[in-house]
């Protein structure tokens, strides 16, 4: 059976890696934090002392890290993956990192004789636990076909977004719309309420009209409107404001590189920065409505 | 049969009034522009020489005007409706005007012994012709019940938004989300494309993900993605950028009155102002994507 | 000697009116709040029971009110100035109100046989006490010449900004720049500090370079940089954030009427709205730097 | 006499390097573009075939390049400065590059036994020709003292901004204020004019009031107000919109790294992006007023 190497065992990585154990894959794991490793070793994973050691025992290697720099270090550093992985190993980077770096890593992977896909996910911890993440994949058609059965262990909706880096592009474009529309909905609810329009009434109207959006109809920032959303639970995440800010920043970094004008993306980034700097970064991103009140 | 008075026979008012003729209502009409009146008289309407004369022959009076000042003049001016309408006449204002003025008109209507609802519409010229407008109604429950069968002549989805002025509030809140999300989707498509992500691919991904919104899935600013939208026809409206700007300005005026913070609503208003000032106001509002390219 | 009528005896009006007493003018006063009137009567002013009574004893009438609606009521209401002032009375409105209303009042004053100037002031309470306000005057050259000696009782720099309403236009344009540049300076200090650049160092550099502006070199939002500014005194005003927000709103209202694009003016308005809504409206407007930290 | 190596001979670098020739310094030059080199060789400079060769003959090396990547290549690449410069060589980077990269280069220079300052300039081509640039210097006090006499060849106002990278920080903070205030002034002039306030009148008022800023009083975006500014010459630069956009992007990149909220900086960046994307990048940055009209 395919031997899986998994690097990065945090809030997302832990449940993602766990699915491989549950489905009987041999699983090699690595994380800088010993406690994160131990949690999986207890359930049957094998600890590797560094990425190089993990690479030597793995047919497919998955990285799920916080920052682009971490991914670079794991791939390119001393005792890194790219030097020690065997020829033709499949590298799946499910981290959300900047597009330029992702594309550079693809190139270096190719030079090292490896096969790579970028495969960032959306859906948050809840979907990670259920194995129902949405996965946006960048890379060649062949690489995508090879990665798909592996990705289906933690993902449900797995989409080929095109060439190297396009998984990252798709994710930041989608999440830029999401961040903006969450603020838009929050502004509308707040404005309406101050003018005497009950929130339920605006929902009743706009959910079936041209103001409809996922932020309104699937993830309401106002409590008591729809079921099973963080606003009903005092904005316990879910998907934190800090994580939304990270994705918005990636979108703005990419916009600068590409020379694209994203005025509302930039404004949304500023607003989430204000919110996070006011100490609210651990709330769900729909908590941004509190900034406006 | 209920005698209808209809004031304001422009692009929207003309098809709306026409439905009353088609359903056999006695129809009295008034507009400052003789040609607008004639078009309906030819089909059986009776021309009134001023609002006062129209008021004397009507059981229900509908106004469909461009600006709040025009509505005030028609209602309160010399030879105006409020002085000449008979007691208990139902006044339906389907114009989009500012909330404060609408609420003031409600009060004055009450003092004059009239019954009023504000009932702005959405859906544009196309829905006006089909009699399938969405109508957001503000006023008492009794007034709403009395207006509903009349409104159903030109509207399909007729919603009671609450007290006097709430129809206007609902419309500006909905359209503020719409204006923002149309720009958000345009930014995402533009950014994605510059980074090498084909627009069809972003649509395929986000239309089923957390970036989904009506602006993307029902009114794409990118041509060739979905059928029957203005972008497929070089942004011939539809709902013009100028009309979107009018609604955004009403939202910002109301936000100032209410002391509500609407940072993205304000930014969207600025962007539509730039677009209109560049001579593009007659394009469909989804043409805003051209500003970003 | 010219008999002065003064309406509006708040934080600004009180010291402004006091200068007339000190210089020996007969002074008639009116305010809705009895305590405000009494403070001046004790020092020799004569209380009028309403604007009409005040008008009958005054050669020149000055209004210094909070809102445009208050000015309209005082001028146009029952027992209002315009009906009861004698022909050729000079009306000086030193309130900050919206341009459209100011221009309408000019027209109605003319029709009533009165002479009017709009003459909003800047400089805050400190300058009001010193009689050193800056006064921006709109109206005919003749009206300006007639008003100038009266205005010099409370103003030092008295400028004819042009036709009716131009005093208001000048003030909102100036204060829109001020509000924006205060935020700009605050952003730069905050960014610099987070990157390790001491605030004194940025001041040393930018105060002599292309980033120089009044907000930096005369009214520093960072304490300890220059003398005699509210930031040195925990942002005790000075000119409150609430008052800045009022002027920014007037600028945005005028921009909408004029069809002008003011994207940074709009963004600054949103930021001051957030700040005021967080309960900080009574701080000096330079306290906006606290929002960014 | 100190032997100078100068790398990067573009619009800025050419006049800066020329001053060294004029003052009799031995000058070694390098640029990727042969024509740029030739122009200086004709006047007495010595051409080096690559940075390494230049390093071997220079006591002080100045880099004046377009992008951070170019600086990294010149310093760190094969045949790069850091490997080939002799111990204790002074490296002066007068390019405007991102803070993080500048600080990393300082570290690597130290490891290589070199002395470095970052020393970005402001004043544009005109000041470069006059040798009157403002220079903001980051580095140790010793390095600053050693660099100062060299910098005074092309700079007039030479300021020590503090530790490594602080020159870059000072420049982006200053230019962020500049970009914002130029738009602010442009908005105010445009708004005032649409409301009937002549531009000269607003200048007369605000230049002595709280709206005063360098963008208004030293670099008017409206023609005919002050002498010797690009607006008088159809916005021929000067300092191009493209260069302003570059600096604004550096400010936003730094803001993201530092977690600083710069909402107006972000909005200004978006507006300059729109302007440049509309094909106006080669105009002076004060031409942004054309976007608003």
Short mmCIF file of N, CA and C in Angstrom, two decimals, chain C residues 117-242:
data_model
loop_
_atom_site.label_atom_id
_atom_site.label_comp_id
_atom_site.label_asym_id
_atom_site.label_seq_id
_atom_site.Cartn_x
_atom_site.Cartn_y
_atom_site.Cartn_z
N UNK C 117 -24.58 86.10 4.66
CA UNK C 117 -23.32 85.41 4.37
C UNK C 117 -23.30 84.11 5.16
N UNK C 118 -22.70 83.05 4.52
CA UNK C 118 -22.35 81.87 5.32
C UNK C 118 -20.90 82.08 5.72
N UNK C 119 -20.59 81.80 6.97
CA UNK C 119 -19.27 82.16 7.50
C UNK C 119 -18.80 81.14 8.53
N UNK C 120 -18.66 79.87 8.09
CA UNK C 120 -18.20 78.85 9.05
C UNK C 120 -16.77 79.15 9.48
N UNK C 121 -16.44 78.63 10.65
CA UNK C 121 -15.17 78.97 11.27
C UNK C 121 -14.31 77.73 11.47
N UNK C 122 -13.00 77.93 11.59
CA UNK C 122 -12.17 76.82 12.06
C UNK C 122 -11.19 77.34 13.10
N UNK C 123 -10.74 76.39 13.94
CA UNK C 123 -9.83 76.77 15.01
C UNK C 123 -10.27 76.21 16.37
N UNK C 124 -11.55 75.83 16.46
CA UNK C 124 -12.00 75.19 17.69
C UNK C 124 -12.21 76.16 18.84
N UNK C 125 -12.51 75.61 19.99
CA UNK C 125 -12.86 76.39 21.17
C UNK C 125 -11.72 77.34 21.58
N UNK C 126 -10.49 76.85 21.45
CA UNK C 126 -9.35 77.68 21.86
C UNK C 126 -9.32 78.98 21.07
N UNK C 127 -9.46 78.88 19.76
CA UNK C 127 -9.43 80.09 18.92
C UNK C 127 -10.69 80.93 19.13
N UNK C 128 -11.80 80.29 19.45
CA UNK C 128 -13.02 81.06 19.72
C UNK C 128 -12.81 81.96 20.93
N UNK C 129 -12.16 81.41 21.94
CA UNK C 129 -11.89 82.20 23.16
C UNK C 129 -10.93 83.35 22.88
N UNK C 130 -9.96 83.10 22.04
CA UNK C 130 -8.97 84.12 21.73
C UNK C 130 -9.46 85.11 20.67
N UNK C 131 -10.63 84.85 20.08
CA UNK C 131 -11.09 85.71 18.99
C UNK C 131 -10.20 85.59 17.77
N UNK C 132 -9.61 84.42 17.57
CA UNK C 132 -8.67 84.25 16.46
C UNK C 132 -9.09 83.15 15.51
N UNK C 133 -10.40 82.98 15.35
CA UNK C 133 -10.89 81.96 14.43
C UNK C 133 -10.54 82.32 12.99
N UNK C 134 -10.41 81.30 12.16
CA UNK C 134 -10.38 81.53 10.71
C UNK C 134 -11.83 81.47 10.22
N UNK C 135 -12.20 82.45 9.40
CA UNK C 135 -13.59 82.52 8.93
C UNK C 135 -13.61 82.48 7.40
N UNK C 136 -14.34 81.51 6.85
CA UNK C 136 -14.48 81.36 5.40
C UNK C 136 -15.86 81.85 4.99
N UNK C 137 -15.90 82.87 4.15
CA UNK C 137 -17.15 83.60 3.93
C UNK C 137 -17.67 83.40 2.51
N UNK C 138 -18.96 83.03 2.41
CA UNK C 138 -19.62 82.95 1.11
C UNK C 138 -20.72 84.00 1.02
N UNK C 139 -20.81 84.67 -0.13
CA UNK C 139 -21.83 85.69 -0.34
C UNK C 139 -21.31 86.74 -1.31
N UNK C 140 -22.10 87.75 -1.57
CA UNK C 140 -21.67 88.78 -2.51
C UNK C 140 -20.52 89.60 -1.91
N UNK C 141 -19.81 90.29 -2.78
CA UNK C 141 -18.71 91.15 -2.31
C UNK C 141 -19.23 92.21 -1.35
N UNK C 142 -20.42 92.74 -1.63
CA UNK C 142 -20.99 93.77 -0.75
C UNK C 142 -21.30 93.18 0.63
N UNK C 143 -21.91 92.01 0.61
CA UNK C 143 -22.25 91.38 1.89
C UNK C 143 -20.98 91.08 2.69
N UNK C 144 -19.95 90.57 1.97
CA UNK C 144 -18.69 90.27 2.63
C UNK C 144 -18.10 91.53 3.29
N UNK C 145 -18.10 92.64 2.55
CA UNK C 145 -17.53 93.87 3.10
C UNK C 145 -18.30 94.32 4.34
N UNK C 146 -19.60 94.17 4.27
CA UNK C 146 -20.42 94.59 5.40
C UNK C 146 -20.19 93.67 6.61
N UNK C 147 -19.98 92.37 6.34
CA UNK C 147 -19.82 91.40 7.45
C UNK C 147 -18.44 91.47 8.08
N UNK C 148 -17.46 91.89 7.31
CA UNK C 148 -16.07 91.75 7.75
C UNK C 148 -15.79 92.38 9.12
N UNK C 149 -16.18 93.63 9.37
CA UNK C 149 -15.88 94.20 10.70
C UNK C 149 -16.57 93.45 11.84
N UNK C 150 -17.74 92.92 11.57
CA UNK C 150 -18.42 92.12 12.60
C UNK C 150 -17.66 90.82 12.83
N UNK C 151 -17.29 90.16 11.73
CA UNK C 151 -16.58 88.88 11.84
C UNK C 151 -15.24 89.05 12.53
N UNK C 152 -14.64 90.24 12.38
CA UNK C 152 -13.32 90.43 12.98
C UNK C 152 -13.39 90.50 14.50
N UNK C 153 -14.59 90.57 15.04
CA UNK C 153 -14.74 90.51 16.50
C UNK C 153 -14.36 89.13 17.04
N UNK C 154 -14.69 88.09 16.26
CA UNK C 154 -14.30 86.75 16.73
C UNK C 154 -13.29 86.05 15.81
N UNK C 155 -13.00 86.65 14.65
CA UNK C 155 -12.08 86.00 13.72
C UNK C 155 -10.84 86.82 13.46
N UNK C 156 -9.78 86.15 13.07
CA UNK C 156 -8.54 86.84 12.75
C UNK C 156 -8.29 86.78 11.26
N UNK C 157 -8.34 85.58 10.71
CA UNK C 157 -8.11 85.39 9.29
C UNK C 157 -9.48 85.26 8.62
N UNK C 158 -9.90 86.31 7.89
CA UNK C 158 -11.25 86.34 7.33
C UNK C 158 -11.14 86.39 5.82
N UNK C 159 -11.63 85.32 5.17
CA UNK C 159 -11.39 85.15 3.74
C UNK C 159 -12.69 85.07 2.97
N UNK C 160 -12.78 85.82 1.88
CA UNK C 160 -13.95 85.74 1.03
C UNK C 160 -13.77 84.59 0.05
N UNK C 161 -14.55 83.51 0.24
CA UNK C 161 -14.39 82.31 -0.57
C UNK C 161 -15.22 82.35 -1.84
N UNK C 162 -16.03 83.39 -2.01
CA UNK C 162 -16.82 83.52 -3.23
C UNK C 162 -18.30 83.56 -2.97
N UNK C 163 -19.05 83.05 -3.92
CA UNK C 163 -20.51 83.18 -3.91
C UNK C 163 -21.16 82.44 -2.73
N UNK C 164 -22.44 82.65 -2.62
CA UNK C 164 -23.24 82.04 -1.56
C UNK C 164 -22.93 80.56 -1.40
N UNK C 165 -22.66 80.13 -0.18
CA UNK C 165 -22.38 78.72 0.10
C UNK C 165 -20.90 78.38 0.03
N UNK C 166 -20.11 79.23 -0.60
CA UNK C 166 -18.69 78.89 -0.78
C UNK C 166 -17.90 78.86 0.53
N UNK C 167 -18.37 79.55 1.53
CA UNK C 167 -17.75 79.42 2.85
C UNK C 167 -17.84 77.97 3.33
N UNK C 168 -19.03 77.41 3.18
CA UNK C 168 -19.22 76.00 3.57
C UNK C 168 -18.37 75.08 2.70
N UNK C 169 -18.33 75.34 1.39
CA UNK C 169 -17.54 74.49 0.50
C UNK C 169 -16.07 74.52 0.92
N UNK C 170 -15.54 75.71 1.17
CA UNK C 170 -14.13 75.84 1.55
C UNK C 170 -13.86 75.06 2.83
N UNK C 171 -14.78 75.17 3.78
CA UNK C 171 -14.53 74.49 5.04
C UNK C 171 -14.52 72.97 4.89
N UNK C 172 -15.49 72.42 4.15
CA UNK C 172 -15.51 70.96 4.04
C UNK C 172 -14.35 70.45 3.20
N UNK C 173 -13.93 71.21 2.19
CA UNK C 173 -12.76 70.78 1.40
C UNK C 173 -11.51 70.78 2.27
N UNK C 174 -11.32 71.84 3.02
CA UNK C 174 -10.15 71.92 3.89
C UNK C 174 -10.18 70.80 4.94
N UNK C 175 -11.32 70.61 5.56
CA UNK C 175 -11.37 69.62 6.63
C UNK C 175 -11.35 68.19 6.11
N UNK C 176 -11.77 67.99 4.86
CA UNK C 176 -11.62 66.66 4.28
C UNK C 176 -10.14 66.34 4.12
N UNK C 177 -9.35 67.29 3.63
CA UNK C 177 -7.90 67.07 3.56
C UNK C 177 -7.35 66.80 4.97
N UNK C 178 -7.79 67.59 5.92
CA UNK C 178 -7.30 67.46 7.30
C UNK C 178 -7.58 66.07 7.87
N UNK C 179 -8.82 65.61 7.71
CA UNK C 179 -9.18 64.30 8.25
C UNK C 179 -8.36 63.19 7.61
N UNK C 180 -8.22 63.27 6.29
CA UNK C 180 -7.44 62.25 5.57
C UNK C 180 -5.98 62.30 6.02
N UNK C 181 -5.42 63.50 6.08
CA UNK C 181 -3.98 63.56 6.36
C UNK C 181 -3.69 63.19 7.80
N UNK C 182 -4.63 63.45 8.72
CA UNK C 182 -4.40 63.00 10.09
C UNK C 182 -4.33 61.47 10.15
N UNK C 183 -5.19 60.79 9.41
CA UNK C 183 -5.12 59.33 9.37
C UNK C 183 -3.83 58.88 8.68
N UNK C 184 -3.47 59.57 7.58
CA UNK C 184 -2.24 59.20 6.86
C UNK C 184 -1.03 59.26 7.78
N UNK C 185 -0.91 60.36 8.52
CA UNK C 185 0.21 60.52 9.44
C UNK C 185 0.17 59.44 10.52
N UNK C 186 -1.03 59.15 11.01
CA UNK C 186 -1.17 58.12 12.04
C UNK C 186 -0.77 56.75 11.51
N UNK C 187 -1.17 56.45 10.27
CA UNK C 187 -0.77 55.17 9.67
C UNK C 187 0.76 55.10 9.54
N UNK C 188 1.36 56.19 9.10
CA UNK C 188 2.82 56.17 8.88
C UNK C 188 3.57 56.00 10.19
N UNK C 189 3.16 56.73 11.22
CA UNK C 189 3.82 56.56 12.52
C UNK C 189 3.67 55.12 13.03
N UNK C 190 2.47 54.57 12.88
CA UNK C 190 2.21 53.22 13.38
C UNK C 190 3.01 52.18 12.61
N UNK C 191 3.00 52.33 11.30
CA UNK C 191 3.76 51.39 10.46
C UNK C 191 5.26 51.50 10.77
N UNK C 192 5.75 52.73 10.81
CA UNK C 192 7.17 52.92 11.08
C UNK C 192 7.58 52.30 12.40
N UNK C 193 6.78 52.55 13.42
CA UNK C 193 7.12 52.03 14.74
C UNK C 193 7.16 50.50 14.75
N UNK C 194 6.18 49.88 14.11
CA UNK C 194 6.17 48.41 14.08
C UNK C 194 7.38 47.86 13.34
N UNK C 195 7.94 48.67 12.45
CA UNK C 195 9.12 48.23 11.70
C UNK C 195 10.43 48.70 12.34
N UNK C 196 10.31 49.34 13.52
CA UNK C 196 11.53 49.71 14.24
C UNK C 196 12.01 51.14 14.00
N UNK C 197 11.17 51.98 13.40
CA UNK C 197 11.57 53.37 13.18
C UNK C 197 10.95 54.24 14.27
N UNK C 198 11.77 54.86 15.14
CA UNK C 198 11.20 55.67 16.22
C UNK C 198 10.41 56.84 15.64
N UNK C 199 9.34 57.22 16.35
CA UNK C 199 8.46 58.26 15.85
C UNK C 199 9.18 59.60 15.70
N UNK C 200 10.09 59.91 16.62
CA UNK C 200 10.82 61.17 16.53
C UNK C 200 11.64 61.21 15.23
N UNK C 201 12.14 60.05 14.86
CA UNK C 201 12.98 59.98 13.66
C UNK C 201 12.13 60.24 12.40
N UNK C 202 10.95 59.63 12.36
CA UNK C 202 10.08 59.87 11.19
C UNK C 202 9.69 61.34 11.13
N UNK C 203 9.41 61.91 12.31
CA UNK C 203 9.08 63.34 12.33
C UNK C 203 10.24 64.17 11.81
N UNK C 204 11.44 63.85 12.29
CA UNK C 204 12.63 64.60 11.87
C UNK C 204 12.79 64.58 10.35
N UNK C 205 12.51 63.40 9.77
CA UNK C 205 12.68 63.26 8.32
C UNK C 205 11.52 63.89 7.55
N UNK C 206 10.30 63.45 7.86
CA UNK C 206 9.16 63.86 7.02
C UNK C 206 8.75 65.30 7.23
N UNK C 207 9.02 65.85 8.39
CA UNK C 207 8.61 67.23 8.62
C UNK C 207 9.32 68.19 7.68
N UNK C 208 10.44 67.74 7.09
CA UNK C 208 11.18 68.59 6.13
C UNK C 208 11.15 67.98 4.74
N UNK C 209 10.31 66.99 4.55
CA UNK C 209 10.31 66.31 3.25
C UNK C 209 8.90 66.30 2.66
N UNK C 210 8.71 65.51 1.63
CA UNK C 210 7.47 65.55 0.86
C UNK C 210 6.26 65.00 1.62
N UNK C 211 6.47 64.39 2.78
CA UNK C 211 5.34 63.92 3.57
C UNK C 211 4.84 64.97 4.55
N UNK C 212 5.46 66.14 4.52
CA UNK C 212 5.07 67.19 5.48
C UNK C 212 3.61 67.56 5.32
N UNK C 213 2.91 67.69 6.43
CA UNK C 213 1.55 68.25 6.41
C UNK C 213 1.24 68.81 7.79
N UNK C 214 0.24 69.68 7.83
CA UNK C 214 -0.17 70.34 9.06
C UNK C 214 -0.45 69.33 10.16
N UNK C 215 -1.08 68.20 9.80
CA UNK C 215 -1.40 67.17 10.80
C UNK C 215 -0.14 66.65 11.47
N UNK C 216 0.97 66.65 10.74
CA UNK C 216 2.22 66.19 11.33
C UNK C 216 2.94 67.31 12.07
N UNK C 217 3.05 68.46 11.45
CA UNK C 217 3.96 69.48 11.98
C UNK C 217 3.29 70.50 12.90
N UNK C 218 1.95 70.53 12.92
CA UNK C 218 1.28 71.46 13.83
C UNK C 218 0.33 70.78 14.81
N UNK C 219 0.10 69.46 14.65
CA UNK C 219 -0.96 68.86 15.45
C UNK C 219 -0.69 67.37 15.63
N UNK C 220 0.54 67.05 15.98
CA UNK C 220 0.99 65.65 15.98
C UNK C 220 0.08 64.69 16.76
N UNK C 221 -0.34 63.59 16.11
CA UNK C 221 -1.14 62.58 16.83
C UNK C 221 -0.30 61.74 17.79
N UNK C 222 1.02 61.84 17.69
CA UNK C 222 1.90 61.12 18.62
C UNK C 222 2.33 62.10 19.71
N UNK C 223 2.19 61.73 20.98
CA UNK C 223 2.57 62.64 22.06
C UNK C 223 4.08 62.87 22.12
N UNK C 224 4.43 64.01 22.65
CA UNK C 224 5.83 64.27 22.94
C UNK C 224 6.65 64.74 21.76
N UNK C 225 6.01 64.98 20.64
CA UNK C 225 6.76 65.41 19.46
C UNK C 225 6.76 66.93 19.34
N UNK C 226 5.59 67.54 19.46
CA UNK C 226 5.52 69.00 19.45
C UNK C 226 4.68 69.47 20.64
N UNK C 227 4.83 70.74 20.95
CA UNK C 227 4.17 71.27 22.15
C UNK C 227 2.70 71.61 21.90
N UNK C 228 1.95 71.66 23.01
CA UNK C 228 0.60 72.23 22.99
C UNK C 228 -0.36 71.57 22.01
N UNK C 229 -0.34 70.26 21.98
CA UNK C 229 -1.30 69.55 21.15
C UNK C 229 -2.04 68.53 22.01
N UNK C 230 -3.27 68.19 21.62
CA UNK C 230 -4.08 67.28 22.44
C UNK C 230 -3.43 65.93 22.71
N UNK C 231 -2.59 65.44 21.79
CA UNK C 231 -1.97 64.13 22.05
C UNK C 231 -1.11 64.15 23.30
N UNK C 232 -0.58 65.30 23.64
CA UNK C 232 0.23 65.41 24.87
C UNK C 232 -0.63 65.32 26.13
N UNK C 233 -1.92 65.50 25.94
CA UNK C 233 -2.83 65.57 27.07
C UNK C 233 -3.90 64.49 26.96
N UNK C 234 -3.45 63.29 26.58
CA UNK C 234 -4.35 62.14 26.43
C UNK C 234 -5.53 62.41 25.53
N UNK C 235 -5.29 63.21 24.50
CA UNK C 235 -6.30 63.47 23.46
C UNK C 235 -7.54 64.18 23.98
N UNK C 236 -7.36 64.99 25.04
CA UNK C 236 -8.47 65.87 25.41
C UNK C 236 -8.58 66.93 24.32
N UNK C 237 -9.80 67.18 23.83
CA UNK C 237 -9.93 68.11 22.68
C UNK C 237 -9.72 69.55 23.15
N UNK C 238 -9.45 70.47 22.26
CA UNK C 238 -9.27 70.40 20.86
C UNK C 238 -10.56 70.28 20.04
N UNK C 239 -10.44 69.61 19.00
CA UNK C 239 -11.50 69.44 18.00
C UNK C 239 -11.85 67.96 18.04
N UNK C 240 -13.07 67.66 18.49
CA UNK C 240 -13.38 66.25 18.76
C UNK C 240 -13.50 65.42 17.48
N UNK C 241 -13.31 64.12 17.67
CA UNK C 241 -13.52 63.16 16.58
C UNK C 241 -14.94 63.27 16.06
N UNK C 242 -15.88 63.50 16.96
CA UNK C 242 -17.28 63.64 16.56
C UNK C 242 -17.47 64.85 15.64
#
